[in-house]
Coordinates of C-alpha atoms and ligand atoms in Angstrom, one line a residue:
M25 CA -25.3 13.8 -17.1
F26 CA -23.6 15.7 -19.9
I27 CA -21.0 13.6 -21.8
S28 CA -19.0 15.5 -24.4
E29 CA -18.6 14.6 -28.0
K30 CA -15.1 13.4 -27.2
Y31 CA -16.5 10.2 -25.6
L32 CA -19.1 9.4 -28.2
R33 CA -17.2 6.4 -29.5
H34 CA -17.0 5.0 -25.9
Q35 CA -20.8 5.4 -25.8
Q36 CA -21.2 3.0 -28.7
I37 CA -19.5 0.2 -26.7
H38 CA -22.1 -1.9 -25.0
W39 CA -20.0 -3.0 -22.0
L40 CA -18.5 0.5 -21.3
S41 CA -20.3 3.0 -19.1
Q42 CA -18.8 6.4 -19.5
E43 CA -20.9 7.7 -16.6
E44 CA -19.5 5.1 -14.3
L45 CA -15.9 5.9 -15.4
F46 CA -16.5 9.6 -14.7
K47 CA -17.7 8.7 -11.2
S48 CA -14.8 6.4 -10.4
K49 CA -12.3 7.4 -7.7
V50 CA -9.0 5.5 -7.9
L51 CA -5.8 5.6 -6.1
I52 CA -2.6 4.6 -7.8
V53 CA 0.4 4.0 -5.6
G54 CA 3.7 4.0 -7.5
V55 CA 4.3 6.1 -10.6
G56 CA 7.0 3.9 -12.1
A57 CA 6.8 1.9 -15.4
I58 CA 3.4 0.3 -14.7
G59 CA 2.0 3.4 -13.0
N60 CA 2.8 5.6 -16.0
E61 CA 1.0 3.3 -18.4
L62 CA -2.0 2.8 -16.1
L63 CA -2.4 6.5 -15.4
K64 CA -2.3 7.2 -19.1
N65 CA -5.0 4.5 -19.8
L66 CA -7.3 5.6 -17.0
A67 CA -7.0 9.2 -17.9
L68 CA -7.8 8.5 -21.6
L69 CA -10.8 6.4 -20.6
G70 CA -12.1 9.4 -18.6
V71 CA -11.8 8.1 -15.0
G72 CA -13.1 11.1 -13.1
Y73 CA -10.8 11.2 -10.1
I74 CA -7.3 9.8 -9.9
C75 CA -4.9 10.3 -7.0
I76 CA -1.3 9.3 -7.4
V77 CA 1.2 8.7 -4.6
D78 CA 5.0 8.2 -5.0
F79 CA 8.1 9.3 -3.1
D80 CA 10.6 9.1 -6.0
V81 CA 12.1 11.6 -8.4
I82 CA 12.7 10.9 -12.1
Q83 CA 16.0 9.4 -13.1
I84 CA 17.5 8.9 -16.5
H85 CA 16.9 5.2 -16.6
N86 CA 13.1 5.8 -16.1
L87 CA 13.0 7.3 -19.6
T88 CA 13.0 4.0 -21.4
R89 CA 9.7 2.9 -19.9
S90 CA 7.7 6.0 -18.7
V91 CA 5.5 7.6 -21.3
L92 CA 4.9 10.6 -19.2
F93 CA 8.5 11.5 -18.5
T94 CA 11.1 13.2 -20.8
N95 CA 14.6 14.5 -20.5
E96 CA 13.8 17.8 -19.0
D97 CA 11.9 16.2 -16.2
I98 CA 15.0 14.5 -14.7
N99 CA 15.3 15.1 -10.9
Q100 CA 11.6 16.3 -10.7
K101 CA 9.1 14.6 -8.5
K102 CA 7.4 11.8 -10.4
V103 CA 3.9 12.6 -9.1
E104 CA 4.2 16.3 -10.0
V105 CA 5.4 15.7 -13.6
A106 CA 2.8 12.9 -14.1
K107 CA 0.0 15.1 -12.8
E108 CA 0.8 18.0 -15.2
K109 CA 1.1 15.7 -18.2
I110 CA -2.1 13.9 -17.4
K111 CA -4.0 17.2 -17.1
K112 CA -2.9 17.9 -20.7
I113 CA -3.9 14.5 -21.9
N114 CA -7.4 14.8 -20.3
P115 CA -8.4 18.2 -18.8
D116 CA -11.9 16.8 -18.1
I117 CA -10.7 14.7 -15.1
C118 CA -9.4 15.6 -11.7
V119 CA -5.9 14.4 -10.8
E120 CA -4.4 14.8 -7.3
S121 CA -0.9 13.9 -6.2
Y122 CA 0.9 13.2 -3.0
F123 CA 4.7 13.2 -2.9
G124 CA 5.7 10.8 -0.1
D125 CA 5.0 7.4 1.4
I126 CA 1.6 5.9 2.0
Y127 CA 2.6 5.5 5.6
D128 CA 2.4 9.3 6.0
L129 CA -1.2 9.4 4.9
P130 CA -4.0 9.2 7.5
Y131 CA -6.2 6.1 7.7
S132 CA -9.3 8.1 6.6
F133 CA -7.5 9.3 3.4
F134 CA -8.1 5.9 1.8
K135 CA -11.9 5.7 2.5
K136 CA -12.9 7.8 -0.5
F137 CA -11.6 5.5 -3.2
D138 CA -13.5 2.7 -5.1
C139 CA -10.2 1.1 -6.2
I140 CA -6.7 0.9 -5.0
F141 CA -3.9 0.0 -7.5
S142 CA -0.6 -1.2 -6.2
T143 CA 2.0 -0.5 -8.9
V144 CA 5.0 -0.6 -6.6
D145 CA 8.0 -3.0 -6.6
N146 CA 8.1 -4.0 -2.9
Y147 CA 6.0 -6.3 -0.7
E148 CA 5.8 -4.1 2.4
T149 CA 3.8 -1.5 0.4
R150 CA 1.7 -4.2 -1.3
I151 CA 0.8 -5.8 2.0
R152 CA 0.0 -2.4 3.6
L153 CA -2.2 -1.4 0.7
H154 CA -4.1 -4.7 0.6
Q155 CA -4.8 -4.4 4.4
L156 CA -6.1 -0.8 4.0
S157 CA -8.2 -2.0 1.0
F158 CA -9.5 -5.0 3.0
F159 CA -10.5 -3.0 6.1
N160 CA -12.2 -0.3 4.0
Q161 CA -13.8 -2.8 1.6
I162 CA -12.2 -1.2 -1.5
D163 CA -11.4 -3.3 -4.6
F164 CA -7.6 -4.0 -4.7
F165 CA -5.4 -4.5 -7.7
N166 CA -1.8 -5.7 -7.5
S167 CA 0.7 -5.9 -10.3
G168 CA 4.2 -7.4 -10.6
I169 CA 6.5 -7.6 -13.5
D170 CA 10.0 -8.4 -14.4
S171 CA 11.6 -8.5 -17.9
Q172 CA 9.6 -11.6 -18.9
F173 CA 6.6 -12.2 -16.7
V174 CA 3.5 -10.2 -15.9
S175 CA 1.3 -11.0 -12.9
I176 CA -2.0 -9.2 -12.1
D177 CA -4.1 -9.9 -9.0
F178 CA -7.6 -8.6 -8.4
Y179 CA -9.4 -8.8 -5.0
P180 CA -13.1 -7.6 -5.1
Y181 CA -13.0 -6.6 -1.4
S182 CA -16.1 -4.4 -1.9
K183 CA -18.1 -7.6 -2.6
N184 CA -16.5 -10.1 -0.3
R185 CA -13.5 -10.7 1.9
L186 CA -13.5 -14.5 1.8
L187 CA -9.8 -14.7 1.0
C188 CA -7.1 -12.1 0.7
F189 CA -3.8 -11.1 -0.9
E190 CA -1.9 -12.7 1.9
C191 CA -3.6 -16.1 1.6
N192 CA -1.1 -17.1 -1.1
L193 CA 2.0 -15.2 -0.2
D194 CA 5.3 -17.1 -0.1
P195 CA 6.5 -17.3 3.5
K196 CA 9.9 -16.1 2.3
I197 CA 8.4 -12.7 1.7
Y198 CA 7.5 -12.3 5.4
H199 CA 10.9 -13.6 6.3
N200 CA 12.6 -11.0 4.1
I201 CA 10.4 -8.2 5.5
Q202 CA 11.1 -9.5 9.1
K203 CA 14.9 -9.4 8.3
R204 CA 14.7 -5.7 7.5
Y205 CA 12.4 -5.1 10.4
S206 CA 14.9 -6.5 12.8
C207 CA 17.5 -4.1 11.4
G208 CA 15.4 -1.3 12.8
W209 CA 13.1 -0.7 9.8
I210 CA 14.3 2.8 9.6
Q211 CA 14.2 4.5 6.2
K212 CA 17.4 3.1 4.7
Y213 CA 16.1 -0.5 5.0
A214 CA 12.6 0.3 3.9
Y215 CA 13.7 1.8 0.6
E216 CA 16.9 0.0 -0.4
Q217 CA 15.9 -3.1 -2.2
K218 CA 17.3 -5.0 -5.1
K219 CA 15.7 -3.5 -8.2
I220 CA 14.4 -6.0 -10.8
P221 CA 15.1 -4.9 -14.4
T222 CA 11.9 -4.4 -16.4
T223 CA 10.9 -3.0 -19.8
I224 CA 8.0 -1.1 -21.3
L225 CA 6.9 -4.5 -22.9
T226 CA 5.8 -6.1 -19.6
A227 CA 4.9 -2.7 -18.0
S228 CA 2.4 -1.7 -20.8
L229 CA 0.9 -5.2 -21.0
S230 CA 0.5 -5.3 -17.2
A231 CA -1.2 -1.8 -17.3
S232 CA -3.5 -2.9 -20.1
I233 CA -4.7 -5.9 -18.2
L234 CA -5.2 -3.9 -15.0
T235 CA -7.2 -1.4 -17.0
S236 CA -9.3 -4.1 -18.6
V237 CA -10.0 -5.8 -15.2
F238 CA -10.9 -2.5 -13.8
V239 CA -13.4 -1.7 -16.5
H240 CA -15.1 -5.1 -16.1
K241 CA -14.7 -5.4 -12.4
K242 CA -18.4 -5.7 -11.7
R243 CA -18.5 -9.1 -13.3
Y244 CA -15.9 -10.6 -11.0
E245 CA -17.2 -12.1 -7.7
E246 CA -14.0 -13.9 -6.7
P247 CA -10.3 -12.9 -6.6
F248 CA -8.1 -14.1 -9.4
R249 CA -4.6 -13.8 -10.8
I250 CA -3.5 -13.5 -14.4
F251 CA 0.0 -14.7 -15.1
I252 CA 1.7 -14.3 -18.5
D253 CA 5.0 -15.5 -19.8
T254 CA 5.7 -12.9 -22.6
I255 CA 8.3 -15.2 -24.3
S256 CA 6.6 -18.6 -24.4
W257 CA 3.1 -16.9 -24.2
N258 CA 1.9 -19.3 -21.6
F259 CA -1.1 -17.7 -20.0
T260 CA -2.6 -18.7 -16.6
N261 CA -5.8 -17.5 -15.1
L262 CA -5.6 -18.7 -11.5
Q263 CA -8.5 -18.9 -9.0
F264 CA -7.2 -18.6 -5.5
L265 CA -7.9 -21.0 -2.7
K266 CA -8.5 -19.7 0.7
N267 CA -5.7 -20.4 3.1
S268 CA -7.3 -21.1 6.5
N269 CA -3.9 -20.4 8.1
C270 CA -3.5 -17.1 6.4
Y271 CA -1.5 -14.7 8.5
F272 CA -3.9 -11.9 7.9
C273 CA -7.5 -12.9 7.0
S274 CA -7.7 -16.0 9.3
Q275 CA -7.7 -13.4 12.1
W276 CA -9.8 -10.8 10.4
Q277 CA -12.8 -12.7 9.1
N278 CA -14.8 -11.2 12.0
Y279 CA -13.8 -8.1 13.8
K280 CA -15.2 -4.9 15.2
E281 CA -14.0 -1.4 14.8
I282 CA -13.7 1.2 17.6
S283 CA -12.3 4.7 17.6
K284 CA -9.0 5.7 19.2
D285 CA -10.9 7.6 22.0
E286 CA -12.9 4.5 22.8
L287 CA -9.8 2.4 23.1
Y288 CA -8.1 4.8 25.4
N289 CA -11.3 5.3 27.5
K290 CA -11.6 1.6 28.1
I291 CA -8.0 0.5 28.1
K292 CA -8.1 -0.2 31.9
E293 CA -11.1 -2.6 31.4
L294 CA -9.2 -4.8 29.0
R295 CA -7.6 -8.0 30.3
E296 CA -4.2 -7.2 31.7
D297 CA -2.4 -9.7 29.5
T298 CA -3.9 -8.2 26.2
T299 CA -1.2 -7.4 23.6
I300 CA -1.9 -4.5 21.4
F301 CA -0.3 -4.5 17.9
C302 CA 0.6 -1.5 15.8
N303 CA 0.4 -1.7 12.0
E304 CA 3.9 -0.3 11.8
P305 CA 7.1 -0.4 13.9
I306 CA 7.8 2.0 16.6
L307 CA 11.3 3.0 17.5
I308 CA 11.6 2.5 21.2
S309 CA 15.2 3.2 22.1
T310 CA 18.9 3.1 21.0
Q311 CA 22.0 2.2 23.0
C312 CA 25.5 3.2 21.9
L313 CA 27.8 0.2 21.4
R314 CA 30.9 2.3 22.4
C315 CA 29.8 4.5 25.4
G316 CA 26.6 2.7 26.3
F317 CA 24.5 5.8 26.2
F318 CA 20.8 4.9 26.3
Y319 CA 18.1 7.0 24.7
E320 CA 14.4 6.5 24.6
Y321 CA 12.4 7.6 21.5
W322 CA 8.8 6.1 21.4
Q323 CA 8.4 7.5 17.8
L324 CA 7.3 6.0 14.5
S325 CA 10.4 4.2 12.9
R326 CA 9.6 5.7 9.5
N327 CA 10.5 9.2 10.7
F328 CA 14.1 8.3 11.2
T329 CA 17.0 7.6 8.9
E330 CA 20.1 5.8 10.0
K331 CA 22.1 8.9 10.5
D332 CA 19.5 10.4 12.8
L333 CA 20.3 7.6 15.2
N334 CA 24.0 8.1 15.9
C335 CA 24.8 8.2 19.6
K336 CA 23.6 11.5 21.1
E337 CA 26.5 11.5 23.6
C338 CA 29.6 10.5 21.5
H339 CA 28.2 10.5 18.0
F340 CA 29.4 6.9 17.3
D341 CA 27.4 5.3 14.5
K342 CA 27.2 1.7 15.8
I343 CA 24.2 1.5 18.0
K344 CA 21.7 -1.1 19.2
I345 CA 18.2 -0.2 18.0
L346 CA 15.1 -1.5 19.7
V347 CA 12.0 -1.5 17.4
K348 CA 8.6 -3.1 18.4
D349 CA 5.1 -3.4 17.0
S350 CA 3.4 -5.2 19.9
F351 CA 2.8 -3.6 23.2
S352 CA 1.4 -4.2 26.7
L353 CA -1.5 -2.0 27.8
G354 CA 0.9 0.3 29.8
E355 CA 3.1 0.7 26.8
T356 CA 0.1 1.4 24.5
L357 CA -0.6 4.6 26.6
R358 CA 2.8 5.9 25.3
L359 CA 1.6 5.6 21.7
K360 CA -1.5 7.8 22.1
S361 CA -0.2 10.9 20.4
L362 CA 1.7 9.1 17.5
Q363 CA 0.4 9.1 13.9
W364 CA 0.1 5.3 13.5
K365 CA -2.5 4.1 11.0
F366 CA -4.2 1.5 13.1
L367 CA -3.8 -0.6 16.3
Y368 CA -5.4 -4.0 16.7
Y369 CA -5.8 -6.6 19.4
F370 CA -7.8 -9.7 20.3
D371 CA -10.5 -8.9 22.8
Q372 CA -10.5 -12.1 25.0
K373 CA -13.8 -11.1 26.8
E374 CA -15.7 -10.7 23.5
N375 CA -13.7 -13.3 21.6
S376 CA -13.1 -11.0 18.5
M377 CA -10.4 -9.0 16.8
V378 CA -10.7 -5.2 17.3
L379 CA -9.4 -2.6 14.8
V380 CA -8.6 0.9 16.0
P381 CA -8.0 3.3 13.1
N382 CA -6.3 6.6 13.8
D383 CA -8.6 9.0 12.1
Ligands
ZN414 ZN1 -5.8 -14.3 3.6
ZN415 ZN1 28.1 6.8 22.5

């Protein structure tokens, strides 16, 4: 393989393989403070294929912690600006971008990556990304910062799935997600969260550690967390313990995968009391609290904002929303044409979990 003169210094480092970096395919979700730094690092190293996903536009307060964004970029899409800047920083690599939410991308989109980096600021997206990484056996990196602390997790799912990102999650996180969920989980609730103030100090440190773990990832057999207090400089390298009651991996240690067609062909053969779960909420119906008008949707919740759901009859904005993510077999038939990412259920006859990706 031809390696240009530009990378000769890299070639002198015994633990760095430029060829492997060129061959790497990484996904970065979130082009905020950490995403900017990480993208810059991976591009300079010569990571061959980088895909970035974000649904945000650049705002003035981003400019204190985003190396790729400047004044004239305000109100532009983060992914578009970042992609153009990165192409200038390193024209040797391929950068692709997607403006939108990861929920909009098909299940098969994720298969091509060797690594998924979560550089977002909310737990719903972290959990979804970890689940997609787990099922597809892709190494998963998660980062979290505030103005003082840096936390980096690495899960080598390509090597083993003995324990997972959710094994050590605070139950409060599920509780908070559930709270939004019960409000309908329509867009307003998914996106409006309290923003934690951060600075370039913790963002750049976090991205440096992510990059370093990424470069050395072959060495690590087990998941771990690096936690740093950037004021006292207390540093913790935490090995995780498996949580045998983990909400996610305790069910998913053994499972089989079937296609959507297979599911719908054999749905009548499943035990009648089987519950089928969807990986995201479905908006079932609304009922007006003034005139009582009832309307059935059976659509993905994420396709709706609050104002789409005003009463269709009298336009009143106070309505009862029914959202579900678990279904009877009969109800599952109504989900067939929707763009959910995966369904899953416990097959009682075969005593195993079944995953049904929507490819
Ligand atoms: Zn787990
Ligand atoms: Zn009404």
